[in-house]
Amino acid sequence: MPRNERTQKRIKLTPAEKEAIYALPLHMQYEVVCVNIATRHRVLQHILVDPTARDYKQVRAVAIAYTEDCDCRINPVVVANEKVGRAKIYPDIKDSASPDLFTPKYGYIDVKSPQNKNNIVRNANLACNQGAIVVLTDLMMNEELKHKMILQLTVKIFSENNRNHRGESNYTKDQIHWFIKGALIKYNRSETL
């Protein structure tokens, strides 16, 4: 096992050891870390996920919230040259993007925990660049996000004004998810425009 559960310290693996893990059938690369008793949906975590990563607690909290609705996988960071791992874990994702989560219902999801509301649109755009729906959390926020502000920011992300220098939309996904005060809130583009 690539991590020591008692100390939560990361064991350094060689490229060959990582490739051996990626060569396993996909279902053998994930372990169940949580089961929602009411829905029976599970959080599955890839054995190469680093539980000491800076954003791990936020990603895990969001993954657990998705079990109200569906199973959720916590994915590892897979670099571009790890071809076998990318082909299995991120078959539809370009380059070296590694979205944090995958659900069969919503697809790839990237968790962003900005420290203030001024960074929210940028964080949503970064998640979309990874081929993922964004889930924006208040877990690192230095201010409370009220419902009205969440709606305004959602509209701003979906807005025609959220474009890059070439005039292309920065956020092309049809959903934005929020994780606020421990609950998931989901908005569809059609509902907000």
Tab-separated table of C-alpha atoms in Angstrom:
chain	number	residue	atom	x	y	z
A	1	MET	CA	0.000	0.000	0.000
A	2	PRO	CA	1.444	3.386	-1.017
A	3	ARG	CA	0.564	5.204	2.172
A	4	ASN	CA	0.941	4.402	5.815
A	5	GLU	CA	-2.509	4.745	7.412
A	6	ARG	CA	-1.176	5.260	10.964
A	7	THR	CA	1.109	8.188	10.322
A	8	GLN	CA	-0.561	9.514	7.127
A	9	LYS	CA	2.916	10.114	5.689
A	10	ARG	CA	3.396	9.736	1.985
A	11	ILE	CA	5.692	6.952	0.829
A	12	LYS	CA	7.681	7.966	-2.252
A	13	LEU	CA	7.067	5.585	-5.149
A	14	THR	CA	9.268	5.034	-8.158
A	15	PRO	CA	7.775	5.565	-11.635
A	16	ALA	CA	7.803	1.782	-12.126
A	17	GLU	CA	5.849	1.247	-8.876
A	18	LYS	CA	3.280	3.836	-9.950
A	19	GLU	CA	2.967	2.254	-13.397
A	20	ALA	CA	2.360	-1.134	-11.735
A	21	ILE	CA	-0.532	0.392	-9.775
A	22	TYR	CA	-1.960	2.067	-12.890
A	23	ALA	CA	-1.742	-1.270	-14.728
A	24	LEU	CA	-4.195	-2.821	-12.247
A	25	PRO	CA	-7.864	-3.006	-13.240
A	26	LEU	CA	-9.465	0.332	-12.346
A	27	HIS	CA	-11.697	-1.115	-9.618
A	28	MET	CA	-8.584	-2.416	-7.814
A	29	GLN	CA	-7.016	1.052	-7.759
A	30	TYR	CA	-9.729	2.474	-5.482
A	31	GLU	CA	-10.655	1.679	-1.903
A	32	VAL	CA	-13.873	2.503	-0.082
A	33	VAL	CA	-13.254	5.231	2.519
A	34	CYS	CA	-16.837	6.179	3.360
A	35	VAL	CA	-20.365	4.828	2.914
A	36	ASN	CA	-23.476	6.948	3.306
A	37	ILE	CA	-25.663	4.822	5.572
A	38	ALA	CA	-28.918	6.324	4.254
A	39	THR	CA	-28.214	6.145	0.503
A	40	ARG	CA	-25.557	3.380	0.420
A	41	HIS	CA	-23.524	5.553	-1.962
A	42	ARG	CA	-19.765	5.366	-1.403
A	43	VAL	CA	-16.658	7.497	-1.534
A	44	LEU	CA	-13.887	5.587	-3.283
A	45	GLN	CA	-10.353	6.906	-3.028
A	46	HIS	CA	-7.519	6.059	-5.387
A	47	ILE	CA	-4.637	4.387	-3.579
A	48	LEU	CA	-2.234	7.043	-4.904
A	49	VAL	CA	-4.192	9.974	-3.448
A	50	ASP	CA	-2.032	11.927	-1.034
A	51	PRO	CA	-3.962	12.412	2.249
A	52	THR	CA	-1.347	14.958	3.339
A	53	ALA	CA	-2.073	17.250	0.361
A	54	ARG	CA	-2.986	20.821	1.241
A	55	ASP	CA	-6.556	20.538	-0.098
A	56	TYR	CA	-7.263	16.902	0.829
A	57	LYS	CA	-9.667	17.702	3.707
A	58	GLN	CA	-11.764	19.970	1.482
A	59	VAL	CA	-11.857	17.430	-1.354
A	60	ARG	CA	-12.858	14.626	1.017
A	61	ALA	CA	-15.606	16.722	2.646
A	62	VAL	CA	-17.088	17.504	-0.765
A	63	ALA	CA	-16.815	13.858	-1.874
A	64	ILE	CA	-18.752	12.776	1.207
A	65	ALA	CA	-21.466	15.344	0.411
A	66	TYR	CA	-21.931	13.853	-3.075
A	67	THR	CA	-22.896	10.499	-1.505
A	68	GLU	CA	-26.356	11.960	-0.850
A	69	ASP	CA	-26.802	11.667	-4.609
A	70	CYS	CA	-24.334	9.182	-6.086
A	71	ASP	CA	-21.009	7.374	-5.650
A	72	CYS	CA	-17.929	9.610	-5.791
A	73	ARG	CA	-14.287	8.853	-6.577
A	74	ILE	CA	-11.391	10.873	-5.187
A	75	ASN	CA	-8.758	10.896	-7.920
A	76	PRO	CA	-4.974	11.200	-7.764
A	77	VAL	CA	-2.767	13.695	-9.529
A	78	VAL	CA	-1.568	11.926	-12.665
A	79	VAL	CA	1.154	13.748	-14.596
A	80	ALA	CA	1.193	13.905	-18.403
A	81	ASN	CA	3.940	11.319	-18.895
A	82	GLU	CA	2.092	8.667	-16.841
A	83	LYS	CA	0.280	7.457	-19.970
A	84	VAL	CA	-1.282	4.284	-18.520
A	85	GLY	CA	-2.667	6.135	-15.503
A	86	ARG	CA	-4.046	8.985	-17.615
A	87	ALA	CA	-5.706	6.576	-20.046
A	88	LYS	CA	-7.489	4.752	-17.209
A	89	ILE	CA	-8.320	7.524	-14.756
A	90	TYR	CA	-8.686	10.536	-17.083
A	91	PRO	CA	-9.552	9.128	-20.539
A	92	ASP	CA	-11.536	12.237	-21.513
A	93	ILE	CA	-9.266	14.890	-19.996
A	94	LYS	CA	-6.545	16.734	-21.903
A	95	ASP	CA	-2.895	17.227	-21.061
A	96	SER	CA	-1.987	16.883	-17.401
A	97	ALA	CA	-5.252	18.087	-15.825
A	98	SER	CA	-6.289	15.999	-12.821
A	99	PRO	CA	-9.769	16.945	-11.545
A	100	ASP	CA	-10.238	16.043	-7.888
A	101	LEU	CA	-13.422	13.992	-8.168
A	102	PHE	CA	-15.487	11.875	-10.522
A	103	THR	CA	-19.143	10.934	-10.173
A	104	PRO	CA	-21.155	8.843	-12.635
A	105	LYS	CA	-23.962	11.432	-12.420
A	106	TYR	CA	-21.984	14.672	-12.945
A	107	GLY	CA	-18.684	13.536	-14.462
A	108	TYR	CA	-15.435	15.237	-13.455
A	109	ILE	CA	-15.542	17.766	-10.631
A	110	ASP	CA	-12.775	20.035	-9.411
A	111	VAL	CA	-12.914	21.408	-5.860
A	112	LYS	CA	-11.882	25.018	-5.387
A	113	SER	CA	-11.692	26.670	-1.963
A	114	PRO	CA	-10.936	30.358	-2.522
A	115	GLN	CA	-10.093	32.555	0.441
A	116	ASN	CA	-12.276	35.441	-0.689
A	117	LYS	CA	-15.093	36.117	-3.133
A	118	ASN	CA	-12.829	38.072	-5.497
A	119	ASN	CA	-11.156	34.804	-6.558
A	120	ILE	CA	-14.326	32.808	-7.204
A	121	VAL	CA	-14.812	33.463	-10.932
A	122	ARG	CA	-11.127	32.794	-11.631
A	123	ASN	CA	-11.306	29.520	-9.656
A	124	ALA	CA	-14.386	28.404	-11.600
A	125	ASN	CA	-12.591	29.120	-14.875
A	126	LEU	CA	-9.556	27.107	-13.731
A	127	ALA	CA	-11.758	24.106	-12.938
A	128	CYS	CA	-13.391	24.328	-16.356
A	129	ASN	CA	-9.923	24.421	-17.953
A	130	GLN	CA	-9.414	20.993	-16.402
A	131	GLY	CA	-12.539	19.669	-18.120
A	132	ALA	CA	-14.511	19.668	-14.870
A	133	ILE	CA	-17.558	21.183	-13.247
A	134	VAL	CA	-16.459	23.465	-10.430
A	135	VAL	CA	-17.547	23.000	-6.845
A	136	LEU	CA	-16.766	26.185	-4.940
A	137	THR	CA	-16.458	25.824	-1.169
A	138	ASP	CA	-16.565	28.209	1.751
A	139	LEU	CA	-14.087	26.057	3.682
A	140	MET	CA	-11.219	28.580	3.384
A	141	MET	CA	-13.319	31.731	3.094
A	142	ASN	CA	-12.564	34.729	5.219
A	143	GLU	CA	-16.159	35.937	4.850
A	144	GLU	CA	-19.617	34.378	4.883
A	145	LEU	CA	-21.279	33.828	1.540
A	146	LYS	CA	-24.994	34.581	1.704
A	147	HIS	CA	-27.464	33.029	-0.740
A	148	LYS	CA	-27.864	36.281	-2.703
A	149	MET	CA	-24.077	36.574	-3.196
A	150	ILE	CA	-23.846	32.922	-4.308
A	151	LEU	CA	-26.526	33.563	-6.933
A	152	GLN	CA	-24.805	36.752	-8.140
A	153	LEU	CA	-21.457	34.945	-8.457
A	154	THR	CA	-23.091	32.022	-10.269
A	155	VAL	CA	-24.654	34.396	-12.796
A	156	LYS	CA	-21.276	36.141	-13.196
A	157	ILE	CA	-19.508	32.828	-13.931
A	158	PHE	CA	-22.147	31.840	-16.520
A	159	SER	CA	-22.246	35.387	-17.933
A	160	GLU	CA	-21.461	36.325	-21.512
A	161	ASN	CA	-18.904	38.734	-20.038
A	162	ASN	CA	-16.807	35.853	-18.626
A	163	ARG	CA	-14.674	35.516	-21.753
A	164	ASN	CA	-10.979	35.202	-22.516
A	165	HIS	CA	-8.939	37.563	-24.726
A	166	ARG	CA	-9.983	35.558	-27.830
A	167	GLY	CA	-13.674	36.098	-27.012
A	168	GLU	CA	-14.276	32.475	-25.982
A	169	SER	CA	-16.329	31.625	-22.925
A	170	ASN	CA	-14.148	30.876	-19.883
A	171	TYR	CA	-16.732	28.616	-18.223
A	172	THR	CA	-18.338	26.216	-20.690
A	173	LYS	CA	-19.926	23.708	-18.302
A	174	ASP	CA	-23.699	23.812	-17.792
A	175	GLN	CA	-23.512	23.400	-14.016
A	176	ILE	CA	-21.851	25.081	-11.063
A	177	HIS	CA	-21.833	23.409	-7.660
A	178	TRP	CA	-21.287	25.086	-4.302
A	179	PHE	CA	-20.391	23.470	-0.967
A	180	ILE	CA	-21.589	25.961	1.619
A	181	LYS	CA	-21.910	25.260	5.341
A	182	GLY	CA	-21.545	21.541	4.647
A	183	ALA	CA	-24.276	21.290	1.994
A	184	LEU	CA	-24.105	20.972	-1.787
A	185	ILE	CA	-26.026	23.480	-3.892
A	186	LYS	CA	-26.228	22.889	-7.645
A	187	TYR	CA	-27.118	25.456	-10.302
A	188	ASN	CA	-27.810	24.835	-13.985
A	189	ARG	CA	-26.922	27.458	-16.557
A	190	SER	CA	-30.511	27.537	-17.877
A	191	GLU	CA	-31.890	28.304	-14.403
A	192	THR	CA	-29.705	31.352	-13.806
A	193	LEU	CA	-29.693	33.199	-17.121
